[in-house]
Short mmCIF file of C-alpha atoms in Angstrom, two decimals:
data_model
loop_
_atom_site.label_atom_id
_atom_site.label_comp_id
_atom_site.label_asym_id
_atom_site.label_seq_id
_atom_site.Cartn_x
_atom_site.Cartn_y
_atom_site.Cartn_z
CA MET N 23 130.65 -95.76 45.21
CA SER N 24 129.51 -92.61 46.95
CA ASP N 25 130.76 -91.67 50.39
CA ASN N 26 127.57 -92.49 52.23
CA GLU N 27 127.62 -96.09 50.99
CA LYS N 28 130.95 -96.96 52.55
CA ALA N 29 129.59 -98.25 55.82
CA VAL N 30 126.87 -100.48 54.35
CA SER N 31 127.10 -103.96 55.80
CA MET N 32 126.40 -107.05 53.72
CA ALA N 33 123.42 -107.79 55.97
CA VAL N 34 121.81 -104.57 54.76
CA VAL N 35 122.78 -105.21 51.14
CA ARG N 36 121.14 -108.61 51.32
CA ARG N 37 117.90 -106.98 52.45
CA LEU N 38 117.88 -104.38 49.67
CA PRO N 39 116.49 -106.71 46.96
CA ARG N 40 113.53 -107.36 49.26
CA TYR N 41 112.92 -103.61 49.62
CA TYR N 42 113.25 -103.39 45.86
CA ARG N 43 110.52 -106.01 45.39
CA PHE N 44 108.08 -104.47 47.83
CA LEU N 45 108.66 -100.94 46.53
CA SER N 46 108.20 -102.10 42.91
CA GLU N 47 104.89 -103.57 43.95
CA LEU N 48 103.82 -100.36 45.70
CA LEU N 49 104.76 -98.36 42.62
CA SER N 50 102.68 -100.66 40.41
CA GLU N 51 99.77 -100.03 42.79
CA ASN N 52 100.31 -96.30 42.28
CA VAL N 53 101.26 -95.71 45.91
CA VAL N 54 103.17 -92.39 46.02
CA ARG N 55 104.28 -92.20 49.66
CA ILE N 56 104.56 -94.76 52.45
CA SER N 57 105.52 -94.42 56.10
CA SER N 58 108.17 -96.67 57.59
CA ARG N 59 105.40 -98.08 59.80
CA GLU N 60 103.20 -99.09 56.85
CA LEU N 61 106.14 -100.44 54.86
CA ALA N 62 107.24 -102.41 57.92
CA GLN N 63 103.79 -103.95 58.33
CA ARG N 64 103.70 -104.92 54.69
CA MET N 65 107.16 -106.47 54.81
CA GLY N 66 106.77 -108.17 58.18
CA VAL N 67 109.71 -106.36 59.78
CA THR N 68 109.94 -103.57 62.33
CA ALA N 69 109.72 -99.90 61.39
CA SER N 70 112.96 -99.23 63.24
CA GLN N 71 114.74 -101.90 61.16
CA ILE N 72 113.57 -100.13 58.00
CA ARG N 73 114.65 -96.71 59.22
CA GLN N 74 118.00 -98.12 60.27
CA ASP N 75 118.58 -99.92 56.96
CA LEU N 76 117.68 -96.96 54.80
CA ASN N 77 119.66 -94.57 56.96
CA CYS N 78 122.80 -96.39 55.79
CA PHE N 79 122.29 -94.63 52.49
CA GLY N 80 121.60 -91.26 54.02
CA GLY N 81 117.92 -92.09 54.60
CA PHE N 82 115.32 -90.93 52.13
CA GLY N 83 112.43 -90.40 54.48
CA GLN N 84 111.22 -87.12 55.82
CA GLN N 85 110.02 -87.12 59.43
CA GLY N 86 106.23 -87.33 59.38
CA TYR N 87 105.98 -87.61 55.59
CA GLY N 88 107.29 -91.11 55.01
CA TYR N 89 109.16 -92.24 51.92
CA ASN N 90 108.53 -91.26 48.35
CA VAL N 91 108.14 -94.71 46.75
CA ALA N 92 109.51 -93.81 43.31
CA VAL N 93 112.49 -91.91 44.70
CA LEU N 94 113.41 -94.67 47.15
CA LEU N 95 113.06 -97.36 44.48
CA GLU N 96 115.24 -95.33 42.14
CA GLU N 97 117.87 -94.96 44.85
CA ILE N 98 117.91 -98.70 45.64
CA SER N 99 118.11 -99.46 41.90
CA ARG N 100 121.15 -97.22 41.74
CA ILE N 101 122.82 -98.89 44.74
CA LEU N 102 122.20 -102.37 43.29
CA TYR N 103 123.18 -101.32 39.75
CA VAL N 104 120.03 -102.93 38.34
CA LYS N 105 120.19 -100.66 35.29
CA ASP N 106 123.66 -101.87 34.41
CA SER N 107 124.19 -104.46 31.65
CA ALA N 108 127.17 -106.48 32.82
CA PRO N 109 128.08 -108.86 29.96
CA THR N 110 127.14 -112.32 31.24
CA ILE N 111 127.41 -115.88 29.98
CA LEU N 112 125.58 -118.99 31.16
CA ILE N 113 127.25 -122.38 31.13
CA GLY N 114 125.27 -125.60 31.36
CA VAL N 115 121.90 -125.51 29.61
CA GLY N 116 120.41 -128.57 31.30
CA ASN N 117 117.14 -128.34 33.20
CA MET N 118 118.45 -125.83 35.73
CA GLY N 119 120.32 -123.69 33.21
CA ARG N 120 117.29 -123.59 30.95
CA ALA N 121 115.02 -122.60 33.86
CA VAL N 122 117.38 -119.86 35.02
CA LEU N 123 117.81 -118.53 31.48
CA THR N 124 114.08 -118.36 30.76
CA HIS N 125 112.77 -117.61 34.23
CA LEU N 126 114.87 -114.66 35.36
CA PRO N 127 114.81 -111.13 33.97
CA PHE N 128 118.60 -110.68 33.91
CA GLU N 129 118.29 -107.43 31.99
CA LEU N 130 116.18 -105.96 34.82
CA ARG N 131 118.75 -107.00 37.43
CA GLY N 132 121.90 -105.45 36.01
CA PHE N 133 123.02 -108.18 33.62
CA SER N 134 122.95 -108.85 29.91
CA ILE N 135 123.18 -112.45 28.74
CA ILE N 136 125.50 -112.52 25.74
CA GLY N 137 126.03 -116.26 25.37
CA ALA N 138 124.94 -119.73 26.52
CA PHE N 139 127.17 -122.80 26.40
CA ASP N 140 126.89 -126.53 26.85
CA LYS N 141 128.96 -129.59 25.99
CA SER N 142 126.12 -131.91 25.00
CA GLN N 143 125.66 -132.31 21.24
CA SER N 144 121.89 -132.64 21.75
CA ILE N 145 121.76 -129.17 23.34
CA VAL N 146 124.39 -127.28 21.33
CA GLY N 147 122.72 -125.43 18.45
CA SER N 148 119.28 -125.37 20.08
CA ARG N 149 117.52 -122.10 20.90
CA VAL N 150 116.77 -121.18 24.53
CA GLY N 151 114.91 -117.91 24.81
CA SER N 152 116.72 -115.61 22.41
CA HIS N 153 120.00 -117.52 22.58
CA THR N 154 121.53 -120.26 20.45
CA VAL N 155 123.53 -122.60 22.66
CA ALA N 156 127.19 -122.79 21.63
CA HIS N 157 129.70 -125.57 22.36
CA VAL N 158 131.74 -125.05 25.49
CA ASP N 159 134.89 -125.68 23.40
CA THR N 160 134.29 -122.28 21.78
CA LEU N 161 134.17 -120.53 25.18
CA HIS N 162 137.77 -119.37 25.27
CA ASP N 163 137.54 -117.67 21.86
CA PHE N 164 134.19 -116.19 22.81
CA CYS N 165 135.68 -114.67 25.96
CA LEU N 166 138.61 -113.15 24.04
CA ARG N 167 136.23 -111.53 21.58
CA ASN N 168 133.30 -110.55 23.87
CA LYS N 169 134.90 -110.14 27.28
CA PRO N 170 132.13 -111.37 29.58
CA LEU N 171 132.50 -110.20 33.19
CA VAL N 172 130.00 -112.56 34.78
CA ALA N 173 129.36 -116.30 34.41
CA VAL N 174 126.32 -118.27 35.58
CA LEU N 175 127.43 -121.83 36.31
CA CYS N 176 124.73 -124.51 36.05
CA ILE N 177 127.16 -127.41 35.77
CA PRO N 178 128.29 -130.21 38.07
CA LYS N 179 131.02 -129.61 40.59
CA GLU N 180 133.76 -131.39 38.65
CA ALA N 181 133.18 -129.31 35.51
CA ALA N 182 133.02 -126.14 37.62
CA VAL N 183 136.54 -126.70 38.98
CA THR N 184 138.27 -126.49 35.59
CA LEU N 185 135.85 -124.11 33.90
CA SER N 186 135.91 -121.47 36.62
CA ALA N 187 139.72 -121.42 36.58
CA GLN N 188 139.69 -121.00 32.80
CA LEU N 189 137.02 -118.30 32.93
CA ILE N 190 138.91 -116.30 35.56
CA GLU N 191 141.99 -116.43 33.34
CA ASP N 192 139.82 -115.21 30.47
CA GLY N 193 138.65 -112.17 32.45
CA VAL N 194 135.46 -113.28 34.23
CA ARG N 195 135.24 -111.49 37.58
CA ALA N 196 131.95 -112.69 39.08
CA PHE N 197 130.08 -115.98 39.29
CA TRP N 198 126.47 -116.84 39.98
CA ASN N 199 127.18 -120.35 41.08
CA PHE N 200 124.59 -123.16 41.09
CA SER N 201 127.27 -125.84 41.30
CA HIS N 202 128.51 -127.21 44.61
CA TYR N 203 132.07 -126.17 43.93
CA ASP N 204 133.31 -123.50 46.32
CA ILE N 205 134.86 -121.11 43.80
CA ALA N 206 135.56 -118.32 46.31
CA LEU N 207 137.58 -120.62 48.53
CA ASN N 208 139.98 -121.40 45.67
CA HIS N 209 139.91 -118.01 43.94
CA PRO N 210 139.71 -115.41 46.71
CA GLY N 211 139.87 -112.50 44.26
CA VAL N 212 136.58 -113.14 42.45
CA VAL N 213 133.02 -112.29 43.39
CA VAL N 214 130.75 -115.27 43.98
CA GLN N 215 127.11 -115.59 44.87
CA ASN N 216 126.20 -119.21 45.53
CA VAL N 217 122.74 -120.70 45.05
CA HIS N 218 122.63 -123.88 47.08
CA LEU N 219 119.08 -125.12 46.56
CA GLY N 220 119.88 -128.33 48.43
CA ASP N 221 120.85 -126.31 51.52
CA SER N 222 117.57 -124.44 51.38
CA LEU N 223 115.70 -127.73 51.12
CA MET N 224 117.53 -129.14 54.14
CA THR N 225 116.73 -126.02 56.16
CA LEU N 226 113.07 -126.57 55.26
CA SER N 227 113.35 -130.12 56.54
CA TYR N 228 114.62 -128.83 59.88
CA LEU N 229 111.86 -126.23 60.10
CA LEU N 230 109.16 -128.76 59.25
CA HIS N 231 110.18 -130.60 62.40
CA HIS N 232 110.78 -127.43 64.45
CA PRO N 233 107.93 -125.16 63.36
CA GLU N 234 108.50 -122.97 66.44
CA ASN N 235 111.64 -121.60 64.71
CA SER N 236 109.87 -120.80 61.49
CA GLY N 237 109.14 -117.09 62.06
CA SER N 238 112.71 -116.15 62.74
CA ALA N 239 113.89 -118.07 59.68
CA GLU N 240 111.57 -116.29 57.32
CA ARG N 241 112.72 -112.79 58.08
CA GLU N 242 116.44 -113.23 57.57
CA MET V 290 113.63 -132.75 69.61
CA SER V 291 116.16 -133.72 72.22
CA ASP V 292 117.09 -131.44 75.11
CA ASN V 293 120.46 -130.40 73.80
CA GLU V 294 118.93 -129.03 70.60
CA LYS V 295 116.73 -126.49 72.30
CA ALA V 296 119.17 -123.61 72.18
CA VAL V 297 120.15 -123.98 68.51
CA SER V 298 119.84 -120.66 66.73
CA MET V 299 118.61 -120.46 63.15
CA ALA V 300 122.01 -119.05 62.17
CA VAL V 301 123.55 -122.37 63.17
CA VAL V 302 120.80 -124.40 61.51
CA ARG V 303 121.40 -122.54 58.26
CA ARG V 304 125.06 -123.53 58.39
CA LEU V 305 124.37 -127.22 59.02
CA PRO V 306 123.62 -128.10 55.37
CA ARG V 307 127.04 -126.74 54.49
CA TYR V 308 128.66 -128.97 57.13
CA TYR V 309 126.59 -131.81 55.72
CA ARG V 310 127.97 -131.19 52.21
CA PHE V 311 131.60 -130.98 53.28
CA LEU V 312 131.35 -134.02 55.56
CA SER V 313 129.66 -136.06 52.81
CA GLU V 314 132.56 -135.19 50.58
CA LEU V 315 135.12 -136.18 53.23
CA LEU V 316 133.30 -139.47 53.74
CA SER V 317 133.37 -140.18 50.00
CA GLU V 318 137.13 -139.54 50.14
CA ASN V 319 137.35 -142.14 52.92
CA VAL V 320 138.52 -139.60 55.50
CA VAL V 321 137.80 -141.11 58.92
CA ARG V 322 138.70 -138.27 61.30
CA ILE V 323 139.22 -134.54 60.85
CA SER V 324 140.31 -131.83 63.25
CA SER V 325 138.27 -128.66 63.56
CA ARG V 326 141.32 -126.82 62.19
CA GLU V 327 141.44 -128.94 59.02
CA LEU V 328 137.69 -128.82 58.53
CA ALA V 329 137.79 -125.04 59.04
CA GLN V 330 140.48 -124.64 56.42
CA ARG V 331 138.52 -126.72 53.96
CA MET V 332 135.30 -124.79 54.56
CA GLY V 333 136.88 -121.34 54.68
CA VAL V 334 135.67 -120.57 58.21
CA THR V 335 137.43 -120.39 61.56
CA ALA V 336 138.04 -123.45 63.73
CA SER V 337 136.42 -121.68 66.67
CA GLN V 338 133.24 -121.12 64.60
CA ILE V 339 133.12 -124.84 63.87
CA ARG V 340 133.67 -125.83 67.50
CA GLN V 341 131.04 -123.32 68.60
CA ASP V 342 128.48 -124.50 66.02
CA LEU V 343 128.91 -128.17 66.78
CA ASN V 344 128.90 -127.56 70.52
CA CYS V 345 125.26 -126.49 70.17
CA PHE V 346 124.49 -130.15 69.69
CA GLY V 347 126.64 -131.32 72.54
CA GLY V 348 129.80 -131.30 70.41
CA PHE V 349 131.04 -134.51 68.85
CA GLY V 350 134.73 -133.82 68.90
CA GLN V 351 137.23 -135.20 71.30
CA GLN V 352 140.01 -132.87 72.40
CA GLY V 353 143.09 -133.72 70.36
CA TYR V 354 141.36 -136.37 68.26
CA GLY V 355 139.08 -134.26 66.05
CA TYR V 356 135.74 -135.35 64.71
CA ASN V 357 134.75 -138.78 63.48
CA VAL V 358 133.44 -137.88 60.01
CA ALA V 359 130.82 -140.64 59.76
CA VAL V 360 129.50 -140.05 63.28
CA LEU V 361 129.26 -136.28 62.83
CA LEU V 362 127.57 -136.67 59.43
CA GLU V 363 125.10 -139.11 60.94
CA GLU V 364 124.34 -136.68 63.74
CA ILE V 365 123.77 -133.75 61.37
CA SER V 366 121.57 -136.00 59.20
CA ARG V 367 119.50 -136.73 62.27
CA ILE V 368 119.19 -133.06 63.25
CA LEU V 369 118.13 -132.11 59.71
CA TYR V 370 115.83 -135.14 59.35
CA VAL V 371 117.35 -135.95 55.97
CA LYS V 372 116.28 -139.58 56.32
CA ASP V 373 112.65 -138.60 56.73
CA SER V 374 110.20 -138.90 53.80
CA ALA V 375 107.78 -136.02 54.33
CA PRO V 376 105.02 -136.41 51.70
CA THR V 377 105.58 -133.54 49.27
CA ILE V 378 103.84 -132.16 46.19
CA LEU V 379 105.17 -129.79 43.54
CA ILE V 380 102.92 -127.26 41.86
CA GLY V 381 103.86 -125.57 38.61
CA VAL V 382 105.82 -127.75 36.21
CA GLY V 383 107.14 -124.95 33.99
CA ASN V 384 110.85 -124.51 33.40
CA MET V 385 111.64 -123.89 37.06
CA GLY V 386 109.37 -126.62 38.42
CA ARG V 387 110.81 -129.11 35.97
CA ALA V 388 114.36 -128.14 36.90
CA VAL V 389 113.66 -128.43 40.62
CA LEU V 390 111.90 -131.76 40.18
CA THR V 391 114.68 -133.33 38.13
CA HIS V 392 117.69 -131.57 39.64
CA LEU V 393 117.24 -132.07 43.37
CA PRO V 394 117.48 -135.33 45.29
CA PHE V 395 114.41 -134.72 47.48
CA GLU V 396 114.54 -138.24 48.83
CA LEU V 397 118.06 -137.61 50.18
CA ARG V 398 116.96 -134.39 51.89
CA GLY V 399 114.00 -135.62 53.95
CA PHE V 400 111.21 -135.39 51.38
CA SER V 401 109.28 -137.73 49.15
CA ILE V 402 107.60 -136.26 46.06
CA ILE V 403 104.16 -137.87 45.77
CA GLY V 404 102.59 -135.67 43.11
CA ALA V 405 103.22 -132.90 40.54
CA PHE V 406 100.53 -130.51 39.32
CA ASP V 407 100.06 -127.89 36.64
CA LYS V 408 97.13 -126.11 35.02
CA SER V 409 98.45 -126.07 31.46
CA GLN V 410 96.87 -128.71 29.19
CA SER V 411 100.17 -129.07 27.32
CA ILE V 412 101.92 -130.10 30.55
CA VAL V 413 99.21 -132.13 32.32
CA GLY V 414 99.66 -135.81 31.54
CA SER V 415 103.33 -135.51 30.63
CA ARG V 416 106.02 -137.39 32.54
CA VAL V 417 108.66 -135.51 34.52
CA GLY V 418 111.17 -137.80 36.14
CA SER V 419 109.07 -140.58 37.62
CA HIS V 420 105.93 -138.42 37.92
CA THR V 421 102.92 -137.90 35.68
CA VAL V 422 101.77 -134.30 35.96
CA ALA V 423 98.14 -134.02 37.16
CA HIS V 424 95.75 -131.11 36.68
CA VAL V 425 95.71 -128.62 39.52
CA ASP V 426 91.91 -128.99 39.67
CA THR V 427 92.45 -132.46 41.13
CA LEU V 428 94.66 -131.07 43.90
CA HIS V 429 92.01 -130.84 46.61
CA ASP V 430 90.92 -134.47 46.17
CA PHE V 431 94.55 -135.54 46.04
CA CYS V 432 95.25 -133.80 49.34
CA LEU V 433 92.27 -135.44 51.04
CA ARG V 434 93.43 -138.86 49.91
CA ASN V 435 97.22 -138.53 50.24
CA LYS V 436 97.70 -135.87 52.91
CA PRO V 437 100.85 -134.10 51.67
CA LEU V 438 102.60 -132.08 54.39
CA VAL V 439 104.89 -130.05 52.14
CA ALA V 440 104.29 -128.13 48.90
CA VAL V 441 106.89 -126.80 46.49
CA LEU V 442 105.45 -123.75 44.73
CA CYS V 443 106.90 -122.94 41.31
CA ILE V 444 104.01 -120.71 40.24
CA PRO V 445 103.51 -116.96 39.80
CA LYS V 446 102.63 -114.79 42.75
CA GLU V 447 98.93 -114.44 41.90
CA ALA V 448 98.39 -118.20 41.70
CA ALA V 449 100.36 -118.68 44.92
CA VAL V 450 97.97 -116.45 46.88
CA THR V 451 94.90 -118.65 46.35
CA LEU V 452 96.69 -121.98 46.12
CA SER V 453 98.64 -121.61 49.35
CA ALA V 454 95.45 -120.73 51.26
CA GLN V 455 93.71 -123.80 49.81
CA LEU V 456 96.67 -126.06 50.54
CA ILE V 457 96.92 -124.90 54.15
CA GLU V 458 93.23 -125.69 54.58
CA ASP V 459 93.92 -129.11 53.07
CA GLY V 460 96.62 -129.84 55.64
CA VAL V 461 99.88 -128.64 54.07
CA ARG V 462 102.17 -127.34 56.81
CA ALA V 463 105.34 -126.31 54.99
CA PHE V 464 106.19 -124.56 51.73
CA TRP V 465 109.30 -124.41 49.63
CA ASN V 466 108.40 -121.22 47.90
CA PHE V 467 109.86 -120.10 44.56
CA SER V 468 107.04 -117.58 44.01
CA HIS V 469 107.32 -113.97 45.12
CA TYR V 470 104.27 -114.23 47.34
CA ASP V 471 105.10 -113.83 51.02
CA ILE V 472 103.16 -116.83 52.39
CA ALA V 473 104.50 -116.54 55.95
CA LEU V 474 103.34 -112.96 56.27
CA ASN V 475 99.75 -113.98 55.58
CA HIS V 476 99.80 -117.40 57.23
CA PRO V 477 101.99 -117.04 60.33
CA GLY V 478 101.36 -120.63 61.41
CA VAL V 479 103.04 -122.39 58.49
CA VAL V 480 106.68 -123.12 57.79
CA VAL V 481 108.12 -121.38 54.74
CA GLN V 482 111.51 -121.42 53.11
CA ASN V 483 111.70 -118.89 50.29
CA VAL V 484 113.95 -119.17 47.27
CA HIS V 485 114.25 -115.72 45.77
CA LEU V 486 116.64 -116.21 42.87
CA GLY V 487 116.09 -112.62 41.76
CA ASP V 488 117.32 -111.37 45.14
CA SER V 489 120.45 -113.47 44.84
CA LEU V 490 121.06 -112.06 41.37
CA MET V 491 120.67 -108.48 42.63
CA THR V 492 123.12 -109.17 45.46
CA LEU V 493 125.60 -110.40 42.83
CA SER V 494 125.08 -107.15 40.94
CA TYR V 495 125.99 -105.18 44.06
CA LEU V 496 129.07 -107.35 44.71
CA LEU V 497 130.28 -107.05 41.13
CA HIS V 498 130.51 -103.31 41.72
CA HIS V 499 131.83 -103.64 45.30
CA PRO V 500 134.22 -106.60 45.08
CA GLU V 501 135.83 -105.56 48.39
CA ASN V 502 132.68 -106.91 50.13
CA SER V 503 132.76 -110.22 48.39
CA GLY V 504 134.57 -112.34 50.99
CA SER V 505 132.15 -111.53 53.78
CA ALA V 506 129.19 -112.32 51.52
CA GLU V 507 130.41 -115.74 50.61
CA ARG V 508 130.73 -117.08 54.12
CA GLU V 509 127.29 -116.22 55.42
#
C-alpha cells in the first residue's frame, strides 16, 4: 500500500469498480482523454464527486486537460489488484455456483480459480468451465497442498457455518459469500464480501412502491 | 405510504432487508422479544443504530421491554411490501438467469414470476422451475396481455439497451438488472436495482490486500 492510499475510505473503494467499468468502456471506444465533466455526465454523478474520489489517490487529472483514460484505468487496476491471481476455490456447484463460475471473469478481477467442490454425487466429477468438481471431503487435503487464500461460498447457511471455520483453519483469508451466514461476525479476522441477492430484491420491492426514491438509490 | 415513512432515507431502507433476515431467524427460533442491545450484538451493529433506524418508522420498541419480534417483522414486511405479488418477468435464462430463477424465493419477496424468456433455440421451450421458457420475440405480445411491472434482466449489455427501452414502452416500471447497462441513466423515470457481481468481486480483491478495512466494509 502506497502512502497516498492510506486515507481512502471504503465508500470510495466501493465506487472504484464502477470507474473501472466506465473507463474500460471508454478505452474500448478508443477515447484517449476525458474531462471530469464528461466522465461525470456519462456516469450520472457530479464532476466534483469524481475529482474528489480520484484525488484520494493523488488525482490523475491535469487542470484543463482532463484524465488520460489508459493511465487512470491502469492506476485503478493497480489499486484494486485486478492483475493479481489470488488462489481461489469455489464451494457449492449448484445453480448459483455454476452461474458464478461460468459467468464471472475471475482472472480479470484479481483471482484464479484453482478448484471447485460439492458434496452431491451427481455433481462431483462433472466439468464446469475448465474445472472438474471435486468432493468436499477432499477439501482439507486440497488446502494443505494448494493453499487457497480465497473461498467463494455458494452453499446454504448451515453448511457455511462449519465449512468457513474449517477453511479459516486451513489458511483461507477471504470469502466471497453468497450464503446467508454472517462469517465476519463470527470470525472478525477474515475478509468477507457478502452477496445478498435477496436483500437487493427486497430493496427493489420497496423502490417499486416508492419510485420517488429511485434516483438516490441508483447512485450509491 | 403512511405519513411516518416519509422521512426514511435510502440508507435505512437498504438496511431493512438485513433486519428482516435476522428477525425471521429469531422468529424461527421462537424468540418472542429482543432488546435493541441483544439484536445489535447479534447483527454486529450498535444498539443506537438499531433504535435510530427503527425510529424512522415510529419505533416499535417499548422502553425496557425491547421489541416484539413478530410485530417488528410484520411491520418491516409491510414497509418492504414482501407480501405483494408484483407481476415479474425474467429475460435471459443462461447460467445466471437460471440460478436467479431457481435460487431466489421471489414470491416471498414481493414478486410473482409470470414468464421467462430467452432467444436461444436450445433454451426456448425448456422448463426452469415451474416456468416454460418462451422466445423473446413473443415478449411484446406477452406484455400487452399480462402487463408485467418488473423485469429481471440476465442478458448482456447490448441486448439490455434495446430490450429495456421496449419493455418500458410496454409498461415495465422496475428492473432488477444483472447486465452492465446503466438503465437508470438513460431512463430516469424507472426504478432500477443493479446487481454488479463483478464490482463486488473487485471490492473483495481490494479488501484481500487491505484487510484492515474489512470490518467497516462488512457492516455497510
